[in-house]
Amino acid sequence: MADIKRRFGLHHLRSAPTAHIRHHKRGALAHDGTGLSFWFRALSAALSEVPVDDRELAVTFHARTADFQDVAVQASATYRISDPALAAARLDFSLDPDTGAWRGTPLEQLSALLTETAQQHALDVLARTPLAEALADGVTAVRERVAAGLAAEPRLPATGVEVVTVRVVALRPEPEVERALRTPARERIQQEADRATYERRAVAVERERVIAENELGSRIELARQEEQLVEQRGTNARREAEENAAADAVRAEAEAARAVRLAGGEAEAARAVGEARAHAQEAWLRVHSEVDAATLHALAATQLAQNVPRIENLTLSPDVLTGLLARLGHDRGERP
């Protein structure tokens, strides 16, 4: 919308760079172009503003497929006014000289033209396409058909409008039909998920079985090695016992031989000692048999004296002394 201000009975218009202004003064074209700024008199001026920038138009409508199913079509079109003079001649883009607002609704008229044209071609395509095919490939088909239809529409060039691009955002059936169509896919996905879960569980069970078999094999191998260890320990203990027994036997035989040798030596020594004592006794008797009786008595007394214990102190009681004196007196009386 143009910016119009009043100063001293005159009006000043200032437009945007994307707006094409046409100013007619008393029926003659006084100003024509984009981004204009000028003074004018409201009573003698006829103003029109045509936007020349790209415009987006959202198109939403319902259509019916070949199998009588309703679908919602969401599309958008980008257009621009390539010939502002032609558009201003075909549509009412006139401005109020006091407010700068459009007196009519030219963009709504242009949007209605584009929407009806796009809807007509989309309906024509979908009416010959089943719902499943429309949902699968209908977006491309509808976009191509709508773009071709808008390009071939004679009213658009006659209005100075150029369609830049057409986009179809979505084709959606009714909620009940959409849920019904989703059910097989959901069931198939659920079946695939269940199969994947079962396969994963089977793989896990198989892995657990392999792990259990490996553990059991390890235990069996460990038990076998323990059995071999016990057997080897028994063999070692038996061998050690045999070697100890053999060593004890050798030791016993050595000790027995030593004892025999000791006993033989002791017997030989005893026999030698006995023989020496016998010879000494024989010599002693031979010597004593050759001496007289007085010498033998003297030797016997000497031997007896050597064997008499040594008397350190001798205590004589009166009774003993009396008896001895009496005996001595008696012996002396009997002696002649």
Tab-separated table of C-alpha atoms in Angstrom:
chain	number	residue	atom	x	y	z
A	1	MET	CA	0.000	0.000	0.000
A	2	ALA	CA	1.362	3.418	-0.982
A	3	ASP	CA	2.205	6.015	1.611
A	4	ILE	CA	0.141	9.187	0.950
A	5	LYS	CA	0.394	12.344	3.071
A	6	ARG	CA	-1.319	15.729	2.843
A	7	ARG	CA	0.627	19.003	2.934
A	8	PHE	CA	-0.836	22.453	2.239
A	9	GLY	CA	-3.744	21.161	0.148
A	10	LEU	CA	-1.566	18.828	-1.886
A	11	HIS	CA	-0.972	15.077	-1.569
A	12	HIS	CA	2.387	13.352	-1.643
A	13	LEU	CA	2.709	9.687	-2.663
A	14	ARG	CA	5.672	7.485	-1.885
A	15	SER	CA	5.660	3.915	-3.147
A	16	ALA	CA	7.748	0.827	-2.402
A	17	PRO	CA	10.369	-0.518	-4.855
A	18	THR	CA	8.160	-3.581	-5.429
A	19	ALA	CA	5.063	-1.574	-6.332
A	20	HIS	CA	4.322	-0.223	-9.821
A	21	ILE	CA	2.488	3.140	-9.681
A	22	ARG	CA	0.395	4.540	-12.517
A	23	HIS	CA	-0.724	8.163	-12.149
A	24	HIS	CA	-3.241	9.578	-14.601
A	25	LYS	CA	-3.879	13.292	-14.515
A	26	ARG	CA	-6.982	14.489	-16.353
A	27	GLY	CA	-6.924	11.239	-18.361
A	28	ALA	CA	-3.260	11.449	-19.315
A	29	LEU	CA	-0.540	9.245	-17.875
A	30	ALA	CA	1.617	11.465	-15.699
A	31	HIS	CA	3.719	8.934	-13.759
A	32	ASP	CA	4.384	5.275	-14.539
A	33	GLY	CA	6.971	3.139	-12.767
A	34	THR	CA	8.166	1.460	-9.559
A	35	GLY	CA	9.397	3.195	-6.424
A	36	LEU	CA	7.962	6.590	-7.457
A	37	SER	CA	7.537	9.601	-5.197
A	38	PHE	CA	5.603	12.699	-6.336
A	39	TRP	CA	3.064	15.373	-5.471
A	40	PHE	CA	-0.428	15.331	-6.923
A	41	ARG	CA	-3.868	16.853	-6.588
A	42	ALA	CA	-6.478	14.418	-5.377
A	43	LEU	CA	-9.335	15.866	-7.391
A	44	SER	CA	-7.554	15.494	-10.709
A	45	ALA	CA	-5.542	12.295	-10.102
A	46	ALA	CA	-6.316	8.633	-10.828
A	47	LEU	CA	-3.882	6.315	-9.037
A	48	SER	CA	-3.270	2.574	-9.334
A	49	GLU	CA	-0.684	0.419	-7.553
A	50	VAL	CA	0.286	-2.973	-8.972
A	51	PRO	CA	2.642	-5.203	-6.904
A	52	VAL	CA	5.394	-6.680	-9.047
A	53	ASP	CA	7.101	-8.896	-6.426
A	54	ASP	CA	6.693	-12.699	-6.262
A	55	ARG	CA	3.583	-13.748	-4.383
A	56	GLU	CA	2.814	-17.032	-2.670
A	57	LEU	CA	-0.649	-18.491	-2.978
A	58	ALA	CA	-1.703	-21.429	-0.789
A	59	VAL	CA	-4.288	-23.667	-2.419
A	60	THR	CA	-6.307	-26.189	-0.406
A	61	PHE	CA	-9.276	-28.099	-1.762
A	62	HIS	CA	-10.943	-31.514	-1.743
A	63	ALA	CA	-11.115	-33.890	-4.688
A	64	ARG	CA	-12.512	-37.339	-5.438
A	65	THR	CA	-10.516	-40.207	-6.861
A	66	ALA	CA	-11.545	-42.792	-9.437
A	67	ASP	CA	-12.712	-45.164	-6.673
A	68	PHE	CA	-14.866	-42.423	-5.098
A	69	GLN	CA	-12.601	-41.593	-2.192
A	70	ASP	CA	-12.237	-38.044	-0.962
A	71	VAL	CA	-8.722	-36.620	-0.680
A	72	ALA	CA	-7.475	-33.267	0.558
A	73	VAL	CA	-4.991	-31.513	-1.711
A	74	GLN	CA	-2.536	-29.009	-0.282
A	75	ALA	CA	-0.597	-27.038	-2.864
A	76	SER	CA	1.019	-23.632	-3.340
A	77	ALA	CA	1.822	-21.488	-6.352
A	78	THR	CA	4.312	-18.690	-6.792
A	79	TYR	CA	3.284	-15.986	-9.262
A	80	ARG	CA	4.072	-12.380	-10.165
A	81	ILE	CA	2.532	-9.649	-12.301
A	82	SER	CA	4.807	-9.310	-15.288
A	83	ASP	CA	2.754	-6.612	-17.103
A	84	PRO	CA	1.519	-4.009	-14.566
A	85	ALA	CA	-0.219	-1.884	-17.202
A	86	LEU	CA	-2.211	-4.870	-18.488
A	87	ALA	CA	-3.029	-5.998	-14.972
A	88	ALA	CA	-4.152	-2.507	-13.994
A	89	ALA	CA	-6.397	-2.459	-17.080
A	90	ARG	CA	-7.968	-5.881	-16.339
A	91	LEU	CA	-8.200	-5.695	-12.562
A	92	ASP	CA	-9.109	-2.899	-10.224
A	93	PHE	CA	-5.780	-1.783	-8.647
A	94	SER	CA	-6.988	1.803	-8.126
A	95	LEU	CA	-5.954	3.646	-4.943
A	96	ASP	CA	-7.880	5.971	-2.698
A	97	PRO	CA	-5.962	9.278	-3.028
A	98	ASP	CA	-6.541	10.092	0.623
A	99	THR	CA	-5.629	6.777	2.308
A	100	GLY	CA	-3.490	5.015	-0.333
A	101	ALA	CA	-5.557	1.790	0.056
A	102	TRP	CA	-7.004	-0.247	-2.755
A	103	ARG	CA	-10.598	0.503	-3.507
A	104	GLY	CA	-11.204	-3.041	-4.679
A	105	THR	CA	-9.765	-6.498	-3.951
A	106	PRO	CA	-7.562	-7.220	-6.972
A	107	LEU	CA	-5.296	-9.764	-5.273
A	108	GLU	CA	-8.327	-11.746	-4.062
A	109	GLN	CA	-9.661	-11.834	-7.595
A	110	LEU	CA	-6.304	-12.947	-8.918
A	111	SER	CA	-5.999	-15.613	-6.178
A	112	ALA	CA	-9.462	-16.909	-6.995
A	113	LEU	CA	-8.524	-17.168	-10.664
A	114	LEU	CA	-5.357	-19.098	-9.882
A	115	THR	CA	-7.072	-21.347	-7.295
A	116	GLU	CA	-9.960	-22.267	-9.582
A	117	THR	CA	-7.633	-22.998	-12.474
A	118	ALA	CA	-5.311	-25.167	-10.347
A	119	GLN	CA	-8.253	-26.947	-8.729
A	120	GLN	CA	-9.842	-27.714	-12.104
A	121	HIS	CA	-6.730	-29.443	-13.428
A	122	ALA	CA	-6.073	-31.282	-10.142
A	123	LEU	CA	-9.644	-32.585	-10.056
A	124	ASP	CA	-9.318	-33.744	-13.652
A	125	VAL	CA	-6.192	-35.811	-12.775
A	126	LEU	CA	-7.484	-37.289	-9.525
A	127	ALA	CA	-10.858	-38.228	-11.027
A	128	ARG	CA	-9.052	-40.767	-13.241
A	129	THR	CA	-6.635	-42.044	-10.562
A	130	PRO	CA	-7.447	-44.652	-7.883
A	131	LEU	CA	-6.776	-43.723	-4.278
A	132	ALA	CA	-3.778	-46.022	-3.778
A	133	GLU	CA	-2.109	-44.767	-6.947
A	134	ALA	CA	-2.923	-41.174	-6.071
A	135	LEU	CA	-1.343	-41.533	-2.652
A	136	ALA	CA	1.714	-43.237	-4.135
A	137	ASP	CA	2.400	-41.115	-7.242
A	138	GLY	CA	-0.325	-38.496	-7.242
A	139	VAL	CA	1.788	-35.628	-5.925
A	140	THR	CA	4.015	-35.590	-8.988
A	141	ALA	CA	1.156	-36.113	-11.388
A	142	VAL	CA	-0.967	-33.371	-9.849
A	143	ARG	CA	1.960	-30.918	-9.746
A	144	GLU	CA	2.849	-31.506	-13.391
A	145	ARG	CA	-0.787	-31.273	-14.512
A	146	VAL	CA	-1.470	-28.094	-12.504
A	147	ALA	CA	1.739	-26.421	-13.728
A	148	ALA	CA	0.922	-27.312	-17.321
A	149	GLY	CA	-2.683	-26.159	-16.897
A	150	LEU	CA	-1.676	-22.796	-15.421
A	151	ALA	CA	0.897	-22.254	-18.145
A	152	ALA	CA	-1.734	-22.962	-20.799
A	153	GLU	CA	-4.489	-20.889	-19.179
A	154	PRO	CA	-5.184	-17.934	-21.556
A	155	ARG	CA	-6.674	-15.676	-18.909
A	156	LEU	CA	-3.390	-15.394	-16.992
A	157	PRO	CA	-1.304	-13.853	-19.814
A	158	ALA	CA	-4.271	-11.696	-20.670
A	159	THR	CA	-4.198	-10.357	-17.111
A	160	GLY	CA	-0.429	-9.870	-17.144
A	161	VAL	CA	0.198	-12.680	-14.609
A	162	GLU	CA	3.093	-15.141	-14.825
A	163	VAL	CA	3.182	-18.369	-12.775
A	164	VAL	CA	6.711	-19.015	-11.507
A	165	THR	CA	6.327	-22.444	-9.877
A	166	VAL	CA	3.763	-24.891	-8.554
A	167	ARG	CA	4.236	-27.183	-5.548
A	168	VAL	CA	1.937	-29.897	-4.237
A	169	VAL	CA	2.557	-30.339	-0.526
A	170	ALA	CA	0.347	-33.318	0.302
A	171	LEU	CA	-2.496	-35.584	-0.773
A	172	ARG	CA	-4.328	-36.948	2.242
A	173	PRO	CA	-7.441	-39.135	2.381
A	174	GLU	CA	-10.119	-38.927	5.031
A	175	PRO	CA	-9.025	-39.864	8.576
A	176	GLU	CA	-11.000	-43.149	8.585
A	177	VAL	CA	-9.607	-44.188	5.215
A	178	GLU	CA	-6.114	-43.143	6.230
A	179	ARG	CA	-6.330	-45.265	9.391
A	180	ALA	CA	-7.623	-48.190	7.333
A	181	LEU	CA	-4.740	-47.798	4.886
A	182	ARG	CA	-2.251	-47.542	7.711
A	183	THR	CA	-3.478	-50.742	9.363
A	184	PRO	CA	-1.882	-53.257	6.918
A	185	ALA	CA	1.364	-51.325	6.902
A	186	ARG	CA	1.353	-51.132	10.683
A	187	GLU	CA	0.587	-54.845	10.932
A	188	ARG	CA	3.369	-55.617	8.468
A	189	ILE	CA	5.764	-53.402	10.382
A	190	GLN	CA	4.646	-55.009	13.630
A	191	GLN	CA	5.151	-58.461	12.130
A	192	GLU	CA	8.608	-57.475	10.958
A	193	ALA	CA	9.337	-56.066	14.399
A	194	ASP	CA	8.072	-59.276	16.024
A	195	ARG	CA	10.116	-61.366	13.618
A	196	ALA	CA	13.157	-59.251	14.350
A	197	THR	CA	12.459	-59.643	18.071
A	198	TYR	CA	12.098	-63.423	17.709
A	199	GLU	CA	15.239	-63.614	15.621
A	200	ARG	CA	17.090	-61.506	18.149
A	201	ARG	CA	15.821	-63.752	20.942
A	202	ALA	CA	16.772	-66.845	18.943
A	203	VAL	CA	20.233	-65.421	18.376
A	204	ALA	CA	20.473	-64.621	22.075
A	205	VAL	CA	19.344	-68.152	23.010
A	206	GLU	CA	21.808	-69.631	20.547
A	207	ARG	CA	24.573	-67.498	21.969
A	208	GLU	CA	23.596	-68.502	25.502
A	209	ARG	CA	23.623	-72.150	24.406
A	210	VAL	CA	27.070	-71.744	22.879
A	211	ILE	CA	28.267	-69.995	26.030
A	212	ALA	CA	26.781	-72.764	28.199
A	213	GLU	CA	28.410	-75.418	26.015
A	214	ASN	CA	31.718	-73.602	26.242
A	215	GLU	CA	31.383	-73.349	30.012
A	216	LEU	CA	30.449	-77.042	30.223
A	217	GLY	CA	33.378	-77.955	27.973
A	218	SER	CA	35.648	-75.842	30.133
A	219	ARG	CA	34.348	-77.578	33.260
A	220	ILE	CA	34.811	-81.013	31.676
A	221	GLU	CA	38.330	-80.114	30.594
A	222	LEU	CA	39.049	-78.760	34.069
A	223	ALA	CA	37.676	-81.942	35.667
A	224	ARG	CA	39.766	-84.053	33.311
A	225	GLN	CA	42.850	-82.046	34.154
A	226	GLU	CA	42.028	-82.359	37.856
A	227	GLU	CA	41.667	-86.133	37.390
A	228	GLN	CA	45.042	-86.230	35.679
A	229	LEU	CA	46.451	-84.090	38.465
A	230	VAL	CA	45.075	-86.430	41.137
A	231	GLU	CA	46.380	-89.438	39.234
A	232	GLN	CA	49.767	-87.802	38.844
A	233	ARG	CA	49.792	-86.888	42.512
A	234	GLY	CA	48.969	-90.530	43.411
A	235	THR	CA	51.720	-91.766	41.110
A	236	ASN	CA	54.134	-89.300	42.636
A	237	ALA	CA	53.086	-90.290	46.168
A	238	ARG	CA	53.404	-94.017	45.347
A	239	ARG	CA	56.767	-93.449	43.753
A	240	GLU	CA	57.852	-91.377	46.727
A	241	ALA	CA	56.654	-94.104	49.123
A	242	GLU	CA	58.489	-96.763	47.126
A	243	GLU	CA	61.620	-94.667	47.080
A	244	ASN	CA	61.278	-93.983	50.812
A	245	ALA	CA	60.721	-97.703	51.468
A	246	ALA	CA	63.742	-98.574	49.358
A	247	ALA	CA	65.774	-95.948	51.178
A	248	ASP	CA	64.513	-97.261	54.542
A	249	ALA	CA	65.416	-100.827	53.496
A	250	VAL	CA	68.885	-99.735	52.451
A	251	ARG	CA	69.210	-97.772	55.666
A	252	ALA	CA	67.986	-100.765	57.727
A	253	GLU	CA	70.358	-103.098	55.932
A	254	ALA	CA	73.208	-100.675	56.551
A	255	GLU	CA	72.255	-100.320	60.207
A	256	ALA	CA	71.907	-104.112	60.554
A	257	ALA	CA	75.294	-104.641	58.927
A	258	ARG	CA	76.751	-102.002	61.174
A	259	ALA	CA	75.136	-103.601	64.225
A	260	VAL	CA	76.501	-106.985	63.155
A	261	ARG	CA	79.921	-105.499	62.718
A	262	LEU	CA	79.660	-103.760	66.078
A	263	ALA	CA	78.443	-106.934	67.734
A	264	GLY	CA	81.256	-108.914	66.101
A	265	GLY	CA	83.781	-106.327	67.241
A	266	GLU	CA	82.354	-106.283	70.738
A	267	ALA	CA	82.357	-110.117	70.857
A	268	GLU	CA	85.929	-110.212	69.591
A	269	ALA	CA	86.916	-107.569	72.134
A	270	ALA	CA	85.121	-109.452	74.912
A	271	ARG	CA	86.811	-112.683	73.879
A	272	ALA	CA	90.200	-110.972	73.804
A	273	VAL	CA	89.547	-109.365	77.191
A	274	GLY	CA	88.412	-112.699	78.628
A	275	GLU	CA	91.444	-114.422	77.256
A	276	ALA	CA	93.687	-111.697	78.657
A	277	ARG	CA	91.973	-111.913	82.009
A	278	ALA	CA	92.240	-115.689	81.949
A	279	HIS	CA	95.938	-115.481	81.135
A	280	ALA	CA	96.390	-112.871	83.857
A	281	GLN	CA	94.473	-114.962	86.356
A	282	GLU	CA	96.423	-117.998	85.338
A	283	ALA	CA	99.678	-116.120	85.774
A	284	TRP	CA	98.487	-114.706	89.101
A	285	LEU	CA	97.590	-118.150	90.394
A	286	ARG	CA	100.851	-119.594	89.111
A	287	VAL	CA	102.778	-116.888	90.936
A	288	HIS	CA	100.817	-117.384	94.168
A	289	SER	CA	101.224	-121.123	93.989
A	290	GLU	CA	104.982	-120.766	94.013
A	291	VAL	CA	105.277	-118.554	97.176
A	292	ASP	CA	105.026	-119.665	100.799
A	293	ALA	CA	102.038	-119.283	103.145
A	294	ALA	CA	103.420	-116.340	105.114
A	295	THR	CA	103.820	-114.294	101.931
A	296	LEU	CA	100.282	-115.137	100.855
A	297	HIS	CA	98.942	-114.023	104.233
A	298	ALA	CA	100.817	-110.758	103.951
A	299	LEU	CA	99.487	-110.147	100.463
A	300	ALA	CA	95.969	-110.934	101.604
A	301	ALA	CA	96.247	-108.527	104.518
A	302	THR	CA	97.609	-105.845	102.199
A	303	GLN	CA	94.771	-106.415	99.765
A	304	LEU	CA	92.289	-106.305	102.590
A	305	ALA	CA	93.742	-103.120	103.910
A	306	GLN	CA	93.468	-101.524	100.523
A	307	ASN	CA	89.806	-102.413	100.336
A	308	VAL	CA	88.932	-101.296	103.903
A	309	PRO	CA	87.052	-97.984	103.823
A	310	ARG	CA	88.876	-94.980	105.269
A	311	ILE	CA	87.731	-94.051	108.823
A	312	GLU	CA	87.878	-90.341	109.477
A	313	ASN	CA	86.404	-90.321	113.031
A	314	LEU	CA	85.759	-93.138	115.532
A	315	THR	CA	83.413	-92.645	118.428
A	316	LEU	CA	83.510	-95.206	121.266
A	317	SER	CA	80.616	-95.241	123.691
A	318	PRO	CA	81.118	-96.274	127.326
A	319	ASP	CA	79.311	-99.539	126.779
A	320	VAL	CA	81.554	-100.515	123.867
A	321	LEU	CA	84.679	-99.438	125.725
A	322	THR	CA	83.613	-101.423	128.799
A	323	GLY	CA	82.949	-104.500	126.730
A	324	LEU	CA	86.294	-104.206	124.949
A	325	LEU	CA	88.177	-103.758	128.191
A	326	ALA	CA	86.380	-106.743	129.698
A	327	ARG	CA	87.275	-108.840	126.660
A	328	LEU	CA	90.865	-107.753	126.755
A	329	GLY	CA	91.062	-108.547	130.445
A	330	HIS	CA	89.530	-111.939	129.878
A	331	ASP	CA	91.914	-112.680	127.045
A	332	ARG	CA	94.907	-111.591	129.094
A	333	GLY	CA	93.781	-113.867	132.055
A	334	GLU	CA	93.547	-116.849	129.751
A	335	ARG	CA	96.925	-116.235	128.171
A	336	PRO	CA	99.779	-118.359	130.148
